[in-house]
Amino acid sequence: MIVALDGTVLVVAQPSMRRDLGASVAQVQWTSTAYLLTVAAFLVVAGRLGDRYGHSRLAITGVLGFAAASAGIALAPGVGWVIALRAAQGFFGALLQPATLALLRLAYPPDRLATPVAVRTSAIGVAAAAGPLLGGLLVAHLGWRAVFVVNVPLALAIAALILAVRVPEPERTGAGRPPLGSAALLVAAVAALVHALAGVPAYGWTAPPTLLGLGGAAGLGVILVRWERRGAHPLVPAAVARSMPVMASMALLLTASGALSGALFTATFLLQDARGLGAYDTALRLLPLTAVMVAGAPLAGFAQRRFGARRIALAGTGLVALGIAGLCTEALTGAGGAVLGAGFAAVMVTATGTVVGDAPPGYAGVIGGLKQTATNVGPAFGIALAAGAGAGTEAGAGAGATPALLALAALAAVGLLPASLLPGRPRGAAAGDLVGEDAGQRGERAPAAHGPADGERR
């Protein structure tokens, strides 16, 4: 929740930060890009570390580091310090995010995961909606530095809560040190990919910086796969890589989060450039979408238990595609926004519940890291797709945004394929079967057994 709040608050604070620090537009953009690069690059590594050394320990380190970096930004004398500390903030955010999902997996048996996952989704939605409003108030009355100061007491409260709540830790998986070679390759590949996607709005898809970045990411990805196949203790264990529900959920989260973020990017320019609204009024126009998302998450959790992950994911993906297509004329102010919010809530709850519930014993952290990576890379791809189709330019104001929205609706529709691969609900099956657990794995708060050997060949 604190990570979602920080990201949306910053958007409102950046113009004031630029004036106060005398920064260029490119430097201000890097205050977001530096965070995105580090958080996306280290998520899987952080999850693997949590599986080995304990998720509570990683969560405490992440939240306290996040608080320290936030305090440093509030005191930063120049934009260079802000960029560096935002990168540090992203690293600690990467430690924190997979740990929260892994702790849910340890605290709740599979047949009860849908409800806490839905609550988590609603909390993130509330934070994302409150961010622009809170940021506007803080910047107007206290200045841009206040939006980082507010992170400190929130982080300390979260740390105290983690210490107070005892969650059983899993048995350590694998042997020896974490796979540093795989970790370095993954960090480099994800960083290259996100950096290339973040530059698409400025350079376009066919510019040399974009092509070099995408080519470099692809090359590093190939090397990583070969390295992982030969390694005795791979970063992503074979039990995880071979799990169809997990891989399908990752693909679904990537397409859905990309489509939503691209639609929000496009709609923001529509509301501000074509309709002349300010940032605060734009945030108010987004509230109905967020409200439906927050309210729909618990309903999606209930529906998943009743009808199965596959049906709800398919329905949610279809609603996301239809909602984005409907935005071509409504710009988030009518039924299109409500349909989009309801569909995204259904996708997030079902895909996240499937990912966390289907985690092989002892690997909840690395799966949480993969899930968070998908939901961080997806928005970068969605915004790049929207910008490449005309959003954010003069052509993107008004009717020119239609090609971007239709492209994003098509991206959402691609998610129907992975959604169809999620677990269904066999007739007469227990609720725990929805997330791929067998009868021997449904014991509440049972300690995790050792998963398949990390050295298993794929």
Coordinates of N, CA, C and O in Angstrom, one line a residue, residues 271-423:
L271 N -8.1 14.2 -20.9 CA -8.8 15.1 -19.9 C -8.0 16.5 -19.8 O -8.7 17.5 -19.6
Q272 N -6.7 16.4 -19.8 CA -6.0 17.7 -19.6 C -5.8 18.5 -20.8 O -5.9 19.7 -20.8
D273 N -5.4 17.8 -21.9 CA -5.1 18.6 -23.2 C -6.4 18.9 -24.0 O -6.5 20.0 -24.5
A274 N -7.2 17.9 -24.1 CA -8.4 18.1 -24.9 C -9.6 18.8 -24.1 O -10.3 19.6 -24.7
R275 N -9.7 18.5 -22.8 CA -10.8 19.1 -22.1 C -10.3 20.2 -21.1 O -11.2 20.8 -20.5
G276 N -9.0 20.4 -21.0 CA -8.5 21.6 -20.3 C -8.6 21.4 -18.8 O -8.6 22.4 -18.0
L277 N -8.7 20.2 -18.2 CA -8.8 20.0 -16.8 C -7.4 20.1 -16.2 O -6.4 19.7 -16.8
G278 N -7.3 20.5 -14.9 CA -6.1 20.5 -14.1 C -5.8 19.1 -13.6 O -6.6 18.2 -13.7
A279 N -4.6 18.9 -12.9 CA -4.2 17.6 -12.4 C -5.2 17.2 -11.3 O -5.6 16.0 -11.2
Y280 N -5.6 18.1 -10.4 CA -6.5 17.7 -9.3 C -7.9 17.3 -9.9 O -8.5 16.3 -9.4
D281 N -8.4 18.0 -10.8 CA -9.7 17.7 -11.4 C -9.6 16.4 -12.2 O -10.6 15.6 -12.2
T282 N -8.5 16.1 -12.8 CA -8.3 14.8 -13.5 C -8.3 13.7 -12.5 O -8.9 12.6 -12.7
A283 N -7.7 13.9 -11.3 CA -7.7 12.8 -10.3 C -9.1 12.6 -9.8 O -9.5 11.4 -9.6
L284 N -9.9 13.6 -9.7 CA -11.3 13.4 -9.3 C -12.1 12.6 -10.3 O -12.9 11.8 -10.0
R285 N -11.8 12.8 -11.6 CA -12.5 12.1 -12.7 C -12.1 10.6 -12.6 O -12.8 9.7 -13.1
L286 N -10.9 10.3 -12.1 CA -10.5 8.9 -12.0 C -11.1 8.1 -10.8 O -11.0 6.9 -10.7
L287 N -11.7 8.9 -9.9 CA -12.2 8.2 -8.7 C -13.2 7.2 -8.9 O -13.2 6.1 -8.3
P288 N -14.2 7.4 -9.8 CA -15.2 6.3 -10.1 C -14.6 5.0 -10.5 O -15.0 3.9 -10.0
L289 N -13.6 5.1 -11.4 CA -12.9 3.8 -11.8 C -12.3 3.1 -10.6 O -12.4 1.9 -10.4
T290 N -11.6 3.9 -9.8 CA -10.9 3.3 -8.6 C -11.9 2.8 -7.6 O -11.7 1.7 -7.0
A291 N -13.0 3.5 -7.4 CA -14.1 3.1 -6.5 C -14.6 1.7 -6.9 O -14.8 0.8 -6.0
V292 N -14.9 1.5 -8.2 CA -15.4 0.2 -8.6 C -14.4 -0.8 -8.4 O -14.7 -2.0 -8.1
M293 N -13.1 -0.5 -8.7 CA -12.0 -1.5 -8.5 C -11.9 -1.9 -7.0 O -11.8 -3.1 -6.7
V294 N -12.0 -0.9 -6.1 CA -11.9 -1.3 -4.7 C -13.1 -2.1 -4.2 O -12.9 -3.1 -3.5
A295 N -14.3 -1.7 -4.7 CA -15.5 -2.4 -4.2 C -15.6 -3.8 -4.9 O -16.1 -4.7 -4.4
G296 N -15.0 -3.9 -6.1 CA -15.1 -5.1 -6.9 C -14.2 -6.2 -6.4 O -14.4 -7.4 -6.7
A297 N -13.1 -5.8 -5.8 CA -12.1 -6.8 -5.4 C -12.6 -7.9 -4.4 O -12.5 -9.1 -4.6
P298 N -13.3 -7.5 -3.3 CA -13.9 -8.6 -2.5 C -15.0 -9.4 -3.2 O -15.0 -10.6 -3.0
L299 N -15.7 -8.8 -4.1 CA -16.7 -9.6 -4.9 C -16.0 -10.6 -5.8 O -16.5 -11.7 -6.0
A300 N -14.9 -10.2 -6.3 CA -14.1 -11.1 -7.2 C -13.6 -12.2 -6.4 O -13.5 -13.4 -6.9
G301 N -13.1 -12.0 -5.2 CA -12.7 -13.1 -4.3 C -13.8 -14.1 -4.0 O -13.5 -15.3 -4.1
F302 N -15.0 -13.6 -3.7 CA -16.1 -14.5 -3.5 C -16.4 -15.3 -4.8 O -16.7 -16.5 -4.7
A303 N -16.5 -14.6 -5.9 CA -16.8 -15.2 -7.2 C -15.8 -16.3 -7.5 O -16.1 -17.3 -8.1
Q304 N -14.5 -16.0 -7.2 CA -13.5 -17.0 -7.5 C -13.7 -18.3 -6.8 O -13.6 -19.4 -7.3
R305 N -14.1 -18.2 -5.5 CA -14.3 -19.4 -4.7 C -15.6 -20.1 -5.2 O -15.6 -21.3 -5.1
R306 N -16.5 -19.4 -5.8 CA -17.8 -20.0 -6.2 C -17.6 -20.6 -7.6 O -18.2 -21.7 -7.9
F307 N -17.0 -19.9 -8.5 CA -17.0 -20.3 -9.9 C -15.6 -20.8 -10.5 O -15.6 -21.3 -11.6
G308 N -14.6 -20.5 -9.7 CA -13.2 -20.9 -10.2 C -12.5 -19.8 -10.8 O -13.1 -18.8 -11.4
A309 N -11.2 -19.9 -10.8 CA -10.3 -18.8 -11.3 C -10.5 -18.6 -12.8 O -10.5 -17.4 -13.3
R310 N -10.6 -19.7 -13.6 CA -10.6 -19.5 -15.0 C -11.8 -18.7 -15.5 O -11.6 -17.8 -16.3
R311 N -13.0 -19.0 -15.0 CA -14.2 -18.3 -15.4 C -14.1 -16.8 -15.1 O -14.4 -15.9 -15.9
I312 N -13.7 -16.5 -13.8 CA -13.6 -15.1 -13.4 C -12.6 -14.3 -14.1 O -12.7 -13.2 -14.5
A313 N -11.4 -15.0 -14.4 CA -10.3 -14.3 -15.1 C -10.8 -14.0 -16.6 O -10.5 -13.0 -17.1
L314 N -11.4 -15.0 -17.2 CA -11.9 -14.7 -18.6 C -12.9 -13.6 -18.6 O -12.9 -12.7 -19.5
A315 N -13.9 -13.6 -17.6 CA -14.9 -12.5 -17.6 C -14.2 -11.2 -17.3 O -14.5 -10.2 -18.0
G316 N -13.3 -11.2 -16.4 CA -12.6 -9.9 -16.1 C -11.7 -9.4 -17.2 O -11.7 -8.2 -17.5
T317 N -11.0 -10.3 -17.9 CA -10.2 -9.9 -19.1 C -11.1 -9.3 -20.2 O -10.8 -8.2 -20.8
G318 N -12.2 -9.9 -20.4 CA -13.2 -9.4 -21.4 C -13.7 -8.0 -21.0 O -13.8 -7.1 -21.9
L319 N -14.0 -7.8 -19.7 CA -14.5 -6.5 -19.3 C -13.4 -5.4 -19.4 O -13.7 -4.3 -19.8
V320 N -12.1 -5.8 -19.1 CA -11.0 -4.8 -19.3 C -10.9 -4.4 -20.8 O -10.8 -3.2 -21.1
A321 N -11.0 -5.3 -21.7 CA -10.9 -5.0 -23.1 C -12.1 -4.1 -23.5 O -12.0 -3.1 -24.2
L322 N -13.3 -4.5 -23.1 CA -14.5 -3.7 -23.5 C -14.5 -2.3 -22.8 O -14.9 -1.3 -23.5
G323 N -14.0 -2.3 -21.6 CA -14.0 -1.0 -20.9 C -13.0 0.0 -21.6 O -13.4 1.2 -21.7
I324 N -11.9 -0.5 -22.0 CA -10.9 0.4 -22.7 C -11.5 0.8 -24.0 O -11.3 2.0 -24.4
A325 N -12.1 -0.1 -24.7 CA -12.7 0.3 -26.0 C -13.8 1.4 -25.8 O -13.9 2.3 -26.6
G326 N -14.5 1.2 -24.7 CA -15.5 2.2 -24.4 C -15.0 3.6 -24.0 O -15.7 4.6 -24.1
L327 N -13.7 3.7 -23.6 CA -13.1 5.0 -23.3 C -12.9 5.9 -24.5 O -12.6 7.0 -24.3
C328 N -13.0 5.3 -25.7 CA -12.8 6.1 -26.9 C -13.7 7.4 -26.9 O -13.3 8.4 -27.4
T329 N -14.8 7.3 -26.3 CA -15.8 8.4 -26.3 C -16.0 8.9 -24.9 O -16.6 10.0 -24.7
E330 N -15.7 8.2 -23.8 CA -16.1 8.6 -22.5 C -15.0 9.1 -21.6 O -15.2 9.8 -20.6
A331 N -13.7 8.7 -21.9 CA -12.6 9.2 -21.1 C -12.7 9.0 -19.6 O -12.5 10.0 -18.9
L332 N -13.1 7.9 -19.2 CA -13.1 7.5 -17.8 C -14.2 8.1 -17.0 O -14.3 8.0 -15.8
T333 N -15.2 8.8 -17.6 CA -16.2 9.5 -16.8 C -17.5 8.7 -16.8 O -18.4 9.1 -16.1
G334 N -17.7 7.7 -17.6 CA -18.9 7.0 -17.7 C -18.8 5.5 -17.5 O -17.9 5.0 -16.7
A335 N -19.6 4.7 -18.2 CA -19.7 3.3 -18.0 C -18.4 2.6 -18.4 O -18.0 1.6 -17.8
G336 N -17.6 3.2 -19.3 CA -16.4 2.6 -19.7 C -15.4 2.4 -18.6 O -14.8 1.4 -18.4
G337 N -15.3 3.5 -17.8 CA -14.4 3.5 -16.6 C -14.9 2.4 -15.6 O -14.0 1.7 -15.0
A338 N -16.2 2.4 -15.3 CA -16.7 1.4 -14.3 C -16.4 0.0 -14.8 O -16.0 -0.9 -14.0
V339 N -16.7 -0.3 -16.1 CA -16.4 -1.6 -16.6 C -14.9 -2.0 -16.5 O -14.6 -3.1 -16.1
L340 N -14.1 -1.0 -16.8 CA -12.6 -1.3 -16.7 C -12.2 -1.6 -15.3 O -11.5 -2.5 -15.1
G341 N -12.7 -0.8 -14.4 CA -12.4 -1.0 -13.0 C -12.8 -2.4 -12.5 O -12.1 -3.1 -11.8
A342 N -14.1 -2.8 -12.8 CA -14.6 -4.1 -12.4 C -13.8 -5.2 -13.0 O -13.4 -6.2 -12.3
G343 N -13.5 -5.1 -14.3 CA -12.7 -6.1 -14.9 C -11.3 -6.3 -14.4 O -10.8 -7.4 -14.1
F344 N -10.6 -5.2 -14.1 CA -9.3 -5.2 -13.6 C -9.2 -5.8 -12.2 O -8.3 -6.6 -11.8
A345 N -10.2 -5.5 -11.4 CA -10.3 -6.1 -10.0 C -10.4 -7.6 -10.1 O -9.7 -8.3 -9.4
A346 N -11.3 -8.1 -11.0 CA -11.4 -9.5 -11.2 C -10.1 -10.2 -11.6 O -9.8 -11.2 -11.1
V347 N -9.4 -9.6 -12.6 CA -8.2 -10.1 -13.1 C -7.1 -10.2 -12.0 O -6.4 -11.2 -11.7
M348 N -7.0 -9.1 -11.3 CA -5.9 -9.0 -10.2 C -6.2 -10.0 -9.1 O -5.2 -10.7 -8.7
V349 N -7.4 -10.1 -8.6 CA -7.7 -11.0 -7.5 C -7.5 -12.5 -8.0 O -6.8 -13.3 -7.2
T350 N -8.0 -12.8 -9.1 CA -7.9 -14.2 -9.5 C -6.5 -14.6 -9.9 O -6.0 -15.7 -9.5
A351 N -5.8 -13.8 -10.7 CA -4.4 -14.1 -11.1 C -3.5 -14.1 -9.9 O -2.6 -15.0 -9.7
T352 N -3.6 -13.1 -9.0 CA -2.7 -13.1 -7.8 C -3.0 -14.3 -6.9 O -2.1 -14.9 -6.4
G353 N -4.3 -14.6 -6.7 CA -4.6 -15.7 -5.8 C -4.1 -17.0 -6.4 O -3.6 -17.9 -5.7
T354 N -4.2 -17.2 -7.7 CA -3.6 -18.4 -8.4 C -2.1 -18.5 -8.2 O -1.6 -19.5 -7.9
V355 N -1.4 -17.3 -8.5 CA 0.0 -17.3 -8.4 C 0.5 -17.7 -7.0 O 1.3 -18.6 -6.8
V356 N -0.1 -17.0 -6.0 CA 0.3 -17.3 -4.6 C -0.1 -18.6 -4.1 O 0.7 -19.3 -3.5
G357 N -1.3 -19.1 -4.5 CA -1.8 -20.3 -4.0 C -1.1 -21.5 -4.7 O -0.9 -22.6 -4.1
D358 N -0.7 -21.4 -5.9 CA 0.0 -22.5 -6.6 C 1.5 -22.5 -6.4 O 2.2 -23.3 -7.0
A359 N 2.0 -21.6 -5.6 CA 3.4 -21.6 -5.3 C 3.9 -23.0 -4.7 O 3.3 -23.4 -3.7
P360 N 4.9 -23.6 -5.3 CA 5.4 -24.8 -4.7 C 5.9 -24.5 -3.3 O 6.4 -23.4 -3.1
P361 N 5.8 -25.5 -2.4 CA 6.2 -25.2 -1.0 C 7.6 -24.7 -0.9 O 8.5 -25.2 -1.5
G362 N 7.8 -23.6 -0.2 CA 9.1 -23.0 0.0 C 9.5 -22.0 -1.0 O 10.6 -21.4 -0.9
Y363 N 8.7 -21.8 -2.1 CA 9.0 -20.9 -3.2 C 8.1 -19.7 -3.3 O 7.9 -19.1 -4.4
A364 N 7.3 -19.4 -2.2 CA 6.4 -18.3 -2.3 C 7.0 -17.0 -2.6 O 6.5 -16.1 -3.3
G365 N 8.2 -16.8 -2.1 CA 8.9 -15.5 -2.3 C 9.3 -15.3 -3.8 O 9.1 -14.2 -4.3
V366 N 9.9 -16.2 -4.4 CA 10.3 -16.1 -5.8 C 9.1 -15.9 -6.7 O 9.1 -15.1 -7.7
I367 N 8.0 -16.6 -6.4 CA 6.8 -16.4 -7.2 C 6.2 -15.0 -7.0 O 5.7 -14.4 -7.9
G368 N 6.2 -14.6 -5.7 CA 5.8 -13.2 -5.4 C 6.6 -12.2 -6.2 O 6.1 -11.2 -6.7
G369 N 7.9 -12.4 -6.3 CA 8.8 -11.5 -7.1 C 8.5 -11.6 -8.6 O 8.5 -10.5 -9.2
L370 N 8.2 -12.7 -9.1 CA 7.8 -12.8 -10.5 C 6.5 -12.1 -10.8 O 6.3 -11.4 -11.8
K371 N 5.5 -12.3 -9.8 CA 4.2 -11.6 -10.0 C 4.4 -10.1 -10.0 O 3.9 -9.4 -10.8
Q372 N 5.2 -9.6 -9.1 CA 5.4 -8.1 -9.0 C 6.2 -7.6 -10.2 O 6.0 -6.5 -10.7
T373 N 7.1 -8.4 -10.7 CA 7.8 -8.0 -11.9 C 6.9 -7.8 -13.1 O 6.9 -6.9 -13.9
A374 N 5.9 -8.8 -13.2 CA 4.9 -8.7 -14.3 C 4.1 -7.4 -14.2 O 3.8 -6.7 -15.2
T375 N 3.7 -7.1 -13.0 CA 2.9 -5.9 -12.8 C 3.7 -4.6 -12.8 O 3.1 -3.5 -12.8
N376 N 5.0 -4.7 -12.8 CA 5.8 -3.5 -13.0 C 6.3 -3.3 -14.5 O 6.3 -2.2 -15.0
V377 N 6.6 -4.4 -15.2 CA 7.0 -4.3 -16.6 C 5.7 -4.0 -17.4 O 5.8 -3.3 -18.4
G378 N 4.6 -4.6 -17.1 CA 3.4 -4.4 -17.8 C 3.0 -3.0 -18.1 O 2.8 -2.5 -19.2
P379 N 3.0 -2.1 -17.0 CA 2.7 -0.7 -17.2 C 3.7 0.0 -18.1 O 3.3 0.8 -18.9
A380 N 4.9 -0.3 -18.0 CA 5.9 0.3 -18.9 C 5.6 -0.1 -20.4 O 5.7 0.8 -21.3
F381 N 5.2 -1.3 -20.6 CA 4.9 -1.7 -22.0 C 3.6 -1.1 -22.5 O 3.5 -0.6 -23.6
G382 N 2.6 -1.0 -21.6 CA 1.4 -0.4 -22.0 C 1.5 1.1 -22.3 O 0.9 1.6 -23.3
I383 N 2.3 1.8 -21.5 CA 2.5 3.2 -21.8 C 3.3 3.4 -23.1 O 3.0 4.3 -23.9
A384 N 4.3 2.5 -23.3 CA 5.0 2.6 -24.5 C 4.1 2.3 -25.7 O 4.2 3.0 -26.8
L385 N 3.2 1.4 -25.6 CA 2.3 1.1 -26.7 C 1.4 2.3 -27.0 O 1.1 2.6 -28.1
A386 N 0.9 2.9 -25.9 CA 0.0 4.0 -26.1 C 0.7 5.2 -26.7 O 0.2 5.8 -27.6
A387 N 1.9 5.5 -26.3 CA 2.7 6.6 -26.8 C 3.0 6.3 -28.3 O 3.0 7.2 -29.1
G388 N 3.4 5.1 -28.6 CA 3.7 4.7 -30.0 C 2.5 4.9 -30.9 O 2.7 5.1 -32.1
A389 N 1.3 4.7 -30.3 CA 0.1 4.9 -31.1 C -0.5 6.3 -31.2 O -1.5 6.5 -31.8
G390 N 0.2 7.2 -30.5 CA -0.2 8.6 -30.6 C -0.6 9.3 -29.4 O -0.8 10.5 -29.4
A391 N -0.8 8.6 -28.3 CA -1.2 9.2 -27.0 C 0.0 10.1 -26.5 O 1.1 9.7 -26.7
G392 N -0.4 11.2 -25.8 CA 0.7 12.0 -25.3 C 1.2 13.1 -26.2 O 2.1 13.8 -25.9
T393 N 0.7 13.1 -27.5 CA 1.1 14.1 -28.5 C -0.1 14.9 -28.8 O -1.2 14.7 -28.3
E394 N 0.2 15.9 -29.7 CA -1.0 16.7 -30.1 C -2.0 15.9 -30.8 O -3.2 16.1 -30.7
A395 N -1.6 14.8 -31.5 CA -2.6 13.9 -32.1 C -3.3 13.1 -31.1 O -4.4 12.6 -31.4
G396 N -2.7 13.0 -29.9 CA -3.4 12.2 -28.9 C -4.4 12.9 -28.2 O -5.2 12.3 -27.4
A397 N -4.6 14.2 -28.4 CA -5.7 15.0 -27.7 C -6.9 14.8 -28.6 O -6.9 15.1 -29.8
G398 N -8.0 14.4 -27.9 CA -9.3 14.3 -28.7 C -9.3 13.0 -29.4 O -9.0 11.9 -28.9
A399 N -9.8 13.1 -30.7 CA -10.1 11.8 -31.4 C -8.8 11.1 -31.8 O -8.8 9.9 -32.0
G400 N -7.6 11.7 -31.7 CA -6.4 11.0 -32.0 C -6.0 10.0 -31.0 O -5.2 9.1 -31.3
A401 N -6.7 10.0 -29.8 CA -6.4 8.9 -28.8 C -7.0 7.6 -29.2 O -6.7 6.6 -28.6
T402 N -8.0 7.6 -30.1 CA -8.7 6.4 -30.4 C -7.8 5.2 -30.8 O -8.0 4.1 -30.3
P403 N -6.8 5.4 -31.7 CA -5.9 4.3 -32.1 C -5.2 3.8 -30.9 O -5.0 2.5 -30.8
A404 N -4.8 4.6 -30.0 CA -4.1 4.1 -28.8 C -5.0 3.3 -27.9 O -4.6 2.2 -27.5
L405 N -6.2 3.7 -27.7 CA -7.1 3.0 -26.9 C -7.5 1.6 -27.5 O -7.6 0.6 -26.8
L406 N -7.7 1.6 -28.8 CA -8.0 0.4 -29.5 C -6.8 -0.6 -29.4 O -7.0 -1.8 -29.3
A407 N -5.6 -0.1 -29.5 CA -4.4 -1.0 -29.4 C -4.3 -1.5 -28.0 O -4.0 -2.7 -27.8
L408 N -4.7 -0.7 -27.0 CA -4.6 -1.2 -25.6 C -5.7 -2.2 -25.4 O -5.6 -3.2 -24.6
A409 N -6.9 -2.0 -26.0 CA -8.0 -3.0 -25.8 C -7.6 -4.3 -26.5 O -7.9 -5.4 -25.9
A410 N -6.9 -4.3 -27.6 CA -6.4 -5.5 -28.2 C -5.3 -6.2 -27.3 O -5.3 -7.4 -27.2
L411 N -4.5 -5.4 -26.6 CA -3.5 -5.9 -25.7 C -4.2 -6.7 -24.5 O -3.9 -7.8 -24.2
A412 N -5.3 -6.0 -24.0 CA -6.1 -6.7 -23.0 C -6.7 -8.0 -23.5 O -6.7 -9.0 -22.8
A413 N -7.2 -8.0 -24.7 CA -7.8 -9.2 -25.3 C -6.8 -10.3 -25.4 O -7.2 -11.5 -25.3
V414 N -5.6 -10.0 -25.6 CA -4.5 -11.1 -25.7 C -4.5 -11.9 -24.4 O -4.2 -13.1 -24.4
G415 N -4.9 -11.2 -23.3 CA -4.9 -11.9 -22.0 C -5.9 -13.0 -21.9 O -5.9 -13.8 -21.0
L416 N -6.9 -13.1 -22.9 CA -7.9 -14.2 -22.8 C -7.2 -15.5 -22.9 O -7.7 -16.5 -22.4
L417 N -6.1 -15.6 -23.7 CA -5.4 -16.9 -23.8 C -4.8 -17.4 -22.5 O -5.1 -18.5 -22.1
P418 N -4.0 -16.6 -21.8 CA -3.5 -17.1 -20.5 C -4.6 -17.3 -19.5 O -4.5 -18.2 -18.7
A419 N -5.7 -16.4 -19.6 CA -6.8 -16.6 -18.6 C -7.4 -18.0 -18.8 O -7.9 -18.6 -17.8
S420 N -7.5 -18.5 -20.1 CA -8.1 -19.8 -20.3 C -7.3 -20.9 -19.8 O -7.8 -22.1 -19.7
L421 N -6.0 -20.7 -19.4 CA -5.1 -21.7 -18.9 C -5.1 -21.8 -17.4 O -4.4 -22.6 -16.8
L422 N -5.8 -20.8 -16.7 CA -5.9 -20.9 -15.2 C -6.7 -22.1 -14.8 O -7.5 -22.6 -15.5
P423 N -6.5 -22.5 -13.5 CA -7.3 -23.6 -13.0 C -8.8 -23.4 -13.0 O -9.2 -22.3 -12.7

